[in-house]
Amino acid sequence: MKFTTVSVSYSRKFNLGDYESLELGCSLWAQVEDGEDADGITQFLYQQAKASVKQAAMPVLKASEFQIAKAKSSKKVSGDINETDW
């Protein structure tokens, strides 16, 4: 099977408490040449899209009292939310 373009979309919804939420998403496309690994390119695009959503969400999550309390209740030592809390 010959692929010419692959696309990946990643989205995530975050609960901010008080009936508020934040939904972020990212879509990426790549041209695939004959002989290239389409599955590998797809996995790479997925990881890039996921990282972009995380990066965009971090400022809002760090300011969210609900997310801070959630991280603390998960027995986190630090009150700061970081990417490893996902």
mmCIF file of N, CA and C in Angstrom:
data_model
loop_
_atom_site.group_PDB
_atom_site.id
_atom_site.type_symbol
_atom_site.label_atom_id
_atom_site.label_comp_id
_atom_site.label_asym_id
_atom_site.label_seq_id
_atom_site.Cartn_x
_atom_site.Cartn_y
_atom_site.Cartn_z
ATOM 1 N N MET A 1 0.849 -1.177 0.000
ATOM 2 C CA MET A 1 0.000 0.000 0.000
ATOM 3 C C MET A 1 0.891 1.234 0.000
ATOM 4 N N LYS A 2 0.580 2.186 -0.850
ATOM 5 C CA LYS A 2 1.371 3.400 -0.948
ATOM 6 C C LYS A 2 0.675 4.545 -0.207
ATOM 7 N N PHE A 3 1.398 5.148 0.731
ATOM 8 C CA PHE A 3 0.891 6.322 1.442
ATOM 9 C C PHE A 3 1.536 7.560 0.822
ATOM 10 N N THR A 4 0.805 8.642 0.799
ATOM 11 C CA THR A 4 1.397 9.892 0.362
ATOM 12 C C THR A 4 1.396 10.912 1.495
ATOM 13 N N THR A 5 0.382 10.865 2.330
ATOM 14 C CA THR A 5 0.284 11.779 3.466
ATOM 15 C C THR A 5 -0.282 11.026 4.661
ATOM 16 N N VAL A 6 0.285 11.291 5.847
ATOM 17 C CA VAL A 6 -0.297 10.765 7.082
ATOM 18 C C VAL A 6 -0.650 11.955 7.959
ATOM 19 N N SER A 7 -1.716 11.802 8.721
ATOM 20 C CA SER A 7 -2.109 12.870 9.642
ATOM 21 C C SER A 7 -2.444 12.261 10.996
ATOM 22 N N VAL A 8 -2.203 13.048 12.027
ATOM 23 C CA VAL A 8 -2.468 12.631 13.397
ATOM 24 C C VAL A 8 -3.139 13.793 14.110
ATOM 25 N N SER A 9 -4.160 13.474 14.887
ATOM 26 C CA SER A 9 -4.803 14.479 15.737
ATOM 27 C C SER A 9 -4.770 13.983 17.168
ATOM 28 N N TYR A 10 -4.492 14.889 18.091
ATOM 29 C CA TYR A 10 -4.475 14.564 19.511
ATOM 30 C C TYR A 10 -5.208 15.676 20.235
ATOM 31 N N SER A 11 -6.131 15.315 21.115
ATOM 32 C CA SER A 11 -6.816 16.323 21.919
ATOM 33 C C SER A 11 -6.999 15.797 23.332
ATOM 34 N N ARG A 12 -7.119 16.723 24.248
ATOM 35 C CA ARG A 12 -7.304 16.350 25.644
ATOM 36 C C ARG A 12 -8.141 17.424 26.328
ATOM 37 N N LYS A 13 -9.028 16.975 27.222
ATOM 38 C CA LYS A 13 -9.864 17.890 27.991
ATOM 39 C C LYS A 13 -9.413 17.824 29.444
ATOM 40 N N PHE A 14 -9.206 18.993 30.047
ATOM 41 C CA PHE A 14 -8.758 19.115 31.420
ATOM 42 C C PHE A 14 -9.857 19.730 32.271
ATOM 43 N N ASN A 15 -10.129 19.139 33.418
ATOM 44 C CA ASN A 15 -11.116 19.665 34.356
ATOM 45 C C ASN A 15 -10.430 20.745 35.188
ATOM 46 N N LEU A 16 -10.965 21.951 35.156
ATOM 47 C CA LEU A 16 -10.412 23.065 35.914
ATOM 48 C C LEU A 16 -11.200 23.326 37.191
ATOM 49 N N GLY A 17 -12.222 22.520 37.448
ATOM 50 C CA GLY A 17 -13.061 22.718 38.627
ATOM 51 C C GLY A 17 -14.116 23.776 38.365
ATOM 52 N N ASP A 18 -15.052 23.893 39.288
ATOM 53 C CA ASP A 18 -16.138 24.881 39.178
ATOM 54 C C ASP A 18 -16.823 24.833 37.812
ATOM 55 N N TYR A 19 -17.052 23.623 37.298
ATOM 56 C CA TYR A 19 -17.741 23.410 36.029
ATOM 57 C C TYR A 19 -17.020 24.054 34.842
ATOM 58 N N GLU A 20 -15.721 24.208 34.964
ATOM 59 C CA GLU A 20 -14.920 24.748 33.871
ATOM 60 C C GLU A 20 -13.995 23.652 33.349
ATOM 61 N N SER A 21 -13.724 23.714 32.061
ATOM 62 C CA SER A 21 -12.769 22.781 31.482
ATOM 63 C C SER A 21 -11.999 23.487 30.366
ATOM 64 N N LEU A 22 -10.906 22.873 30.013
ATOM 65 C CA LEU A 22 -10.055 23.376 28.939
ATOM 66 C C LEU A 22 -9.829 22.218 27.983
ATOM 67 N N GLU A 23 -10.152 22.417 26.721
ATOM 68 C CA GLU A 23 -9.902 21.382 25.729
ATOM 69 C C GLU A 23 -8.915 21.924 24.702
ATOM 70 N N LEU A 24 -7.830 21.195 24.530
ATOM 71 C CA LEU A 24 -6.793 21.589 23.589
ATOM 72 C C LEU A 24 -6.564 20.453 22.603
ATOM 73 N N GLY A 25 -6.195 20.804 21.400
ATOM 74 C CA GLY A 25 -5.923 19.795 20.396
ATOM 75 C C GLY A 25 -4.862 20.254 19.425
ATOM 76 N N CYS A 26 -4.283 19.281 18.736
ATOM 77 C CA CYS A 26 -3.248 19.561 17.753
ATOM 78 C C CYS A 26 -3.373 18.534 16.635
ATOM 79 N N SER A 27 -3.267 18.989 15.405
ATOM 80 C CA SER A 27 -3.271 18.092 14.248
ATOM 81 C C SER A 27 -2.004 18.345 13.442
ATOM 82 N N LEU A 28 -1.347 17.260 13.048
ATOM 83 C CA LEU A 28 -0.117 17.354 12.265
ATOM 84 C C LEU A 28 -0.212 16.452 11.040
ATOM 85 N N TRP A 29 0.409 16.871 9.946
ATOM 86 C CA TRP A 29 0.450 16.098 8.716
ATOM 87 C C TRP A 29 1.890 15.976 8.260
ATOM 88 N N ALA A 30 2.183 14.902 7.545
ATOM 89 C CA ALA A 30 3.515 14.719 6.965
ATOM 90 C C ALA A 30 3.402 14.002 5.626
ATOM 91 N N GLN A 31 4.254 14.389 4.696
ATOM 92 C CA GLN A 31 4.365 13.696 3.425
ATOM 93 C C GLN A 31 5.247 12.468 3.635
ATOM 94 N N VAL A 32 4.837 11.342 3.088
ATOM 95 C CA VAL A 32 5.602 10.105 3.209
ATOM 96 C C VAL A 32 6.073 9.690 1.824
ATOM 97 N N GLU A 33 7.366 9.548 1.685
ATOM 98 C CA GLU A 33 7.954 9.132 0.413
ATOM 99 C C GLU A 33 7.930 7.615 0.300
ATOM 100 N N ASP A 34 8.031 7.115 -0.894
ATOM 101 C CA ASP A 34 8.133 5.678 -1.114
ATOM 102 C C ASP A 34 9.324 5.120 -0.341
ATOM 103 N N GLY A 35 9.117 4.047 0.374
ATOM 104 C CA GLY A 35 10.198 3.409 1.119
ATOM 105 C C GLY A 35 10.351 3.912 2.549
ATOM 106 N N GLU A 36 9.674 4.999 2.916
ATOM 107 C CA GLU A 36 9.748 5.497 4.294
ATOM 108 C C GLU A 36 8.795 4.705 5.180
ATOM 109 N N ASP A 37 9.084 4.712 6.470
ATOM 110 C CA ASP A 37 8.285 3.982 7.454
ATOM 111 C C ASP A 37 7.088 4.830 7.887
ATOM 112 N N ALA A 38 5.925 4.565 7.302
ATOM 113 C CA ALA A 38 4.722 5.350 7.610
ATOM 114 C C ALA A 38 4.315 5.182 9.067
ATOM 115 N N ASP A 39 4.455 3.979 9.619
ATOM 116 C CA ASP A 39 4.112 3.765 11.030
ATOM 117 C C ASP A 39 5.026 4.559 11.949
ATOM 118 N N GLY A 40 6.298 4.589 11.642
ATOM 119 C CA GLY A 40 7.254 5.363 12.442
ATOM 120 C C GLY A 40 6.965 6.849 12.384
ATOM 121 N N ILE A 41 6.628 7.328 11.196
ATOM 122 C CA ILE A 41 6.294 8.745 11.032
ATOM 123 C C ILE A 41 5.023 9.069 11.803
ATOM 124 N N THR A 42 4.048 8.170 11.762
ATOM 125 C CA THR A 42 2.795 8.370 12.496
ATOM 126 C C THR A 42 3.064 8.446 13.997
ATOM 127 N N GLN A 43 3.884 7.546 14.516
ATOM 128 C CA GLN A 43 4.222 7.567 15.942
ATOM 129 C C GLN A 43 4.952 8.857 16.315
ATOM 130 N N PHE A 44 5.857 9.299 15.452
ATOM 131 C CA PHE A 44 6.572 10.549 15.701
ATOM 132 C C PHE A 44 5.605 11.728 15.747
ATOM 133 N N LEU A 45 4.682 11.794 14.787
ATOM 134 C CA LEU A 45 3.697 12.878 14.763
ATOM 135 C C LEU A 45 2.821 12.860 16.012
ATOM 136 N N TYR A 46 2.426 11.658 16.453
ATOM 137 C CA TYR A 46 1.609 11.526 17.656
ATOM 138 C C TYR A 46 2.342 12.092 18.871
ATOM 139 N N GLN A 47 3.602 11.712 19.029
ATOM 140 C CA GLN A 47 4.385 12.206 20.173
ATOM 141 C C GLN A 47 4.560 13.728 20.106
ATOM 142 N N GLN A 48 4.759 14.264 18.916
ATOM 143 C CA GLN A 48 4.899 15.712 18.756
ATOM 144 C C GLN A 48 3.592 16.438 19.086
ATOM 145 N N ALA A 49 2.468 15.901 18.628
ATOM 146 C CA ALA A 49 1.168 16.518 18.911
ATOM 147 C C ALA A 49 0.864 16.480 20.402
ATOM 148 N N LYS A 50 1.143 15.352 21.043
ATOM 149 C CA LYS A 50 0.913 15.211 22.481
ATOM 150 C C LYS A 50 1.776 16.200 23.268
ATOM 151 N N ALA A 51 3.026 16.332 22.879
ATOM 152 C CA ALA A 51 3.926 17.282 23.551
ATOM 153 C C ALA A 51 3.447 18.724 23.366
ATOM 154 N N SER A 52 2.927 19.038 22.192
ATOM 155 C CA SER A 52 2.424 20.400 21.943
ATOM 156 C C SER A 52 1.219 20.722 22.817
ATOM 157 N N VAL A 53 0.324 19.753 22.980
ATOM 158 C CA VAL A 53 -0.851 19.961 23.834
ATOM 159 C C VAL A 53 -0.402 20.143 25.286
ATOM 160 N N LYS A 54 0.523 19.325 25.745
ATOM 161 C CA LYS A 54 1.033 19.463 27.116
ATOM 162 C C LYS A 54 1.651 20.833 27.335
ATOM 163 N N GLN A 55 2.474 21.258 26.394
ATOM 164 C CA GLN A 55 3.145 22.551 26.520
ATOM 165 C C GLN A 55 2.137 23.698 26.572
ATOM 166 N N ALA A 56 1.101 23.616 25.773
ATOM 167 C CA ALA A 56 0.078 24.669 25.755
ATOM 168 C C ALA A 56 -0.761 24.661 27.030
ATOM 169 N N ALA A 57 -0.968 23.478 27.626
ATOM 170 C CA ALA A 57 -1.821 23.365 28.812
ATOM 171 C C ALA A 57 -1.119 23.751 30.108
ATOM 172 N N MET A 58 0.186 23.604 30.182
ATOM 173 C CA MET A 58 0.906 23.783 31.440
ATOM 174 C C MET A 58 0.662 25.135 32.129
ATOM 175 N N PRO A 59 0.704 26.271 31.432
ATOM 176 C CA PRO A 59 0.458 27.543 32.132
ATOM 177 C C PRO A 59 -0.925 27.613 32.785
ATOM 178 N N VAL A 60 -1.928 27.074 32.107
ATOM 179 C CA VAL A 60 -3.290 27.113 32.646
ATOM 180 C C VAL A 60 -3.415 26.152 33.825
ATOM 181 N N LEU A 61 -2.842 24.963 33.698
ATOM 182 C CA LEU A 61 -2.931 23.974 34.775
ATOM 183 C C LEU A 61 -2.176 24.430 36.022
ATOM 184 N N LYS A 62 -1.053 25.093 35.832
ATOM 185 C CA LYS A 62 -0.289 25.589 36.981
ATOM 186 C C LYS A 62 -1.048 26.680 37.729
ATOM 187 N N ALA A 63 -1.931 27.388 37.040
ATOM 188 C CA ALA A 63 -2.721 28.447 37.664
ATOM 189 C C ALA A 63 -4.055 27.937 38.203
ATOM 190 N N SER A 64 -4.404 26.695 37.927
ATOM 191 C CA SER A 64 -5.691 26.143 38.328
ATOM 192 C C SER A 64 -5.627 25.588 39.751
ATOM 193 N N GLU A 65 -6.403 26.158 40.647
ATOM 194 C CA GLU A 65 -6.448 25.677 42.031
ATOM 195 C C GLU A 65 -6.920 24.227 42.097
ATOM 196 N N PHE A 66 -7.868 23.860 41.242
ATOM 197 C CA PHE A 66 -8.393 22.491 41.222
ATOM 198 C C PHE A 66 -7.286 21.500 40.870
ATOM 199 N N GLN A 67 -6.509 21.809 39.838
ATOM 200 C CA GLN A 67 -5.433 20.904 39.423
ATOM 201 C C GLN A 67 -4.325 20.831 40.477
ATOM 202 N N ILE A 68 -4.046 21.925 41.158
ATOM 203 C CA ILE A 68 -3.045 21.917 42.221
ATOM 204 C C ILE A 68 -3.510 21.016 43.357
ATOM 205 N N ALA A 69 -4.784 21.156 43.751
ATOM 206 C CA ALA A 69 -5.324 20.308 44.814
ATOM 207 C C ALA A 69 -5.341 18.843 44.380
ATOM 208 N N LYS A 70 -5.654 18.586 43.130
ATOM 209 C CA LYS A 70 -5.670 17.224 42.606
ATOM 210 C C LYS A 70 -4.274 16.605 42.662
ATOM 211 N N ALA A 71 -3.269 17.373 42.298
ATOM 212 C CA ALA A 71 -1.897 16.869 42.334
ATOM 213 C C ALA A 71 -1.458 16.593 43.767
ATOM 214 N N LYS A 72 -1.840 17.474 44.696
ATOM 215 C CA LYS A 72 -1.487 17.275 46.097
ATOM 216 C C LYS A 72 -2.183 16.053 46.678
ATOM 217 N N SER A 73 -3.432 15.829 46.294
ATOM 218 C CA SER A 73 -4.162 14.687 46.827
ATOM 219 C C SER A 73 -3.638 13.362 46.259
ATOM 220 N N SER A 74 -2.900 13.437 45.180
ATOM 221 C CA SER A 74 -2.284 12.237 44.601
ATOM 222 C C SER A 74 -0.968 11.907 45.296
ATOM 223 N N LYS A 75 -0.793 12.493 46.485
ATOM 224 C CA LYS A 75 0.399 12.268 47.311
ATOM 225 C C LYS A 75 1.669 12.783 46.664
ATOM 226 N N LYS A 76 1.538 13.883 45.946
ATOM 227 C CA LYS A 76 2.710 14.528 45.377
ATOM 228 C C LYS A 76 3.351 15.367 46.473
ATOM 229 N N VAL A 77 4.656 15.371 46.525
ATOM 230 C CA VAL A 77 5.376 16.143 47.531
ATOM 231 C C VAL A 77 5.333 17.621 47.178
ATOM 232 N N SER A 78 5.517 17.935 45.918
ATOM 233 C CA SER A 78 5.549 19.313 45.474
ATOM 234 C C SER A 78 4.143 19.799 45.160
ATOM 235 N N GLY A 79 3.857 21.062 45.429
ATOM 236 C CA GLY A 79 2.567 21.642 45.091
ATOM 237 C C GLY A 79 2.536 22.142 43.663
ATOM 238 N N ASP A 80 3.670 22.060 42.962
ATOM 239 C CA ASP A 80 3.750 22.534 41.596
ATOM 240 C C ASP A 80 3.402 21.403 40.645
ATOM 241 N N ILE A 81 2.600 21.678 39.650
ATOM 242 C CA ILE A 81 2.216 20.677 38.665
ATOM 243 C C ILE A 81 3.240 20.696 37.550
ATOM 244 N N ASN A 82 3.718 19.528 37.165
ATOM 245 C CA ASN A 82 4.638 19.458 36.052
ATOM 246 C C ASN A 82 4.222 18.326 35.124
ATOM 247 N N GLU A 83 4.963 18.156 34.047
ATOM 248 C CA GLU A 83 4.577 17.177 33.028
ATOM 249 C C GLU A 83 4.576 15.748 33.530
ATOM 250 N N THR A 84 5.317 15.442 34.566
ATOM 251 C CA THR A 84 5.347 14.071 35.058
ATOM 252 C C THR A 84 4.075 13.729 35.821
ATOM 253 N N ASP A 85 3.235 14.714 36.149
ATOM 254 C CA ASP A 85 1.966 14.466 36.840
ATOM 255 C C ASP A 85 0.898 13.918 35.907
ATOM 256 N N TRP A 86 1.174 13.848 34.610
ATOM 257 C CA TRP A 86 0.182 13.380 33.648
ATOM 258 C C TRP A 86 0.184 11.910 33.718
#
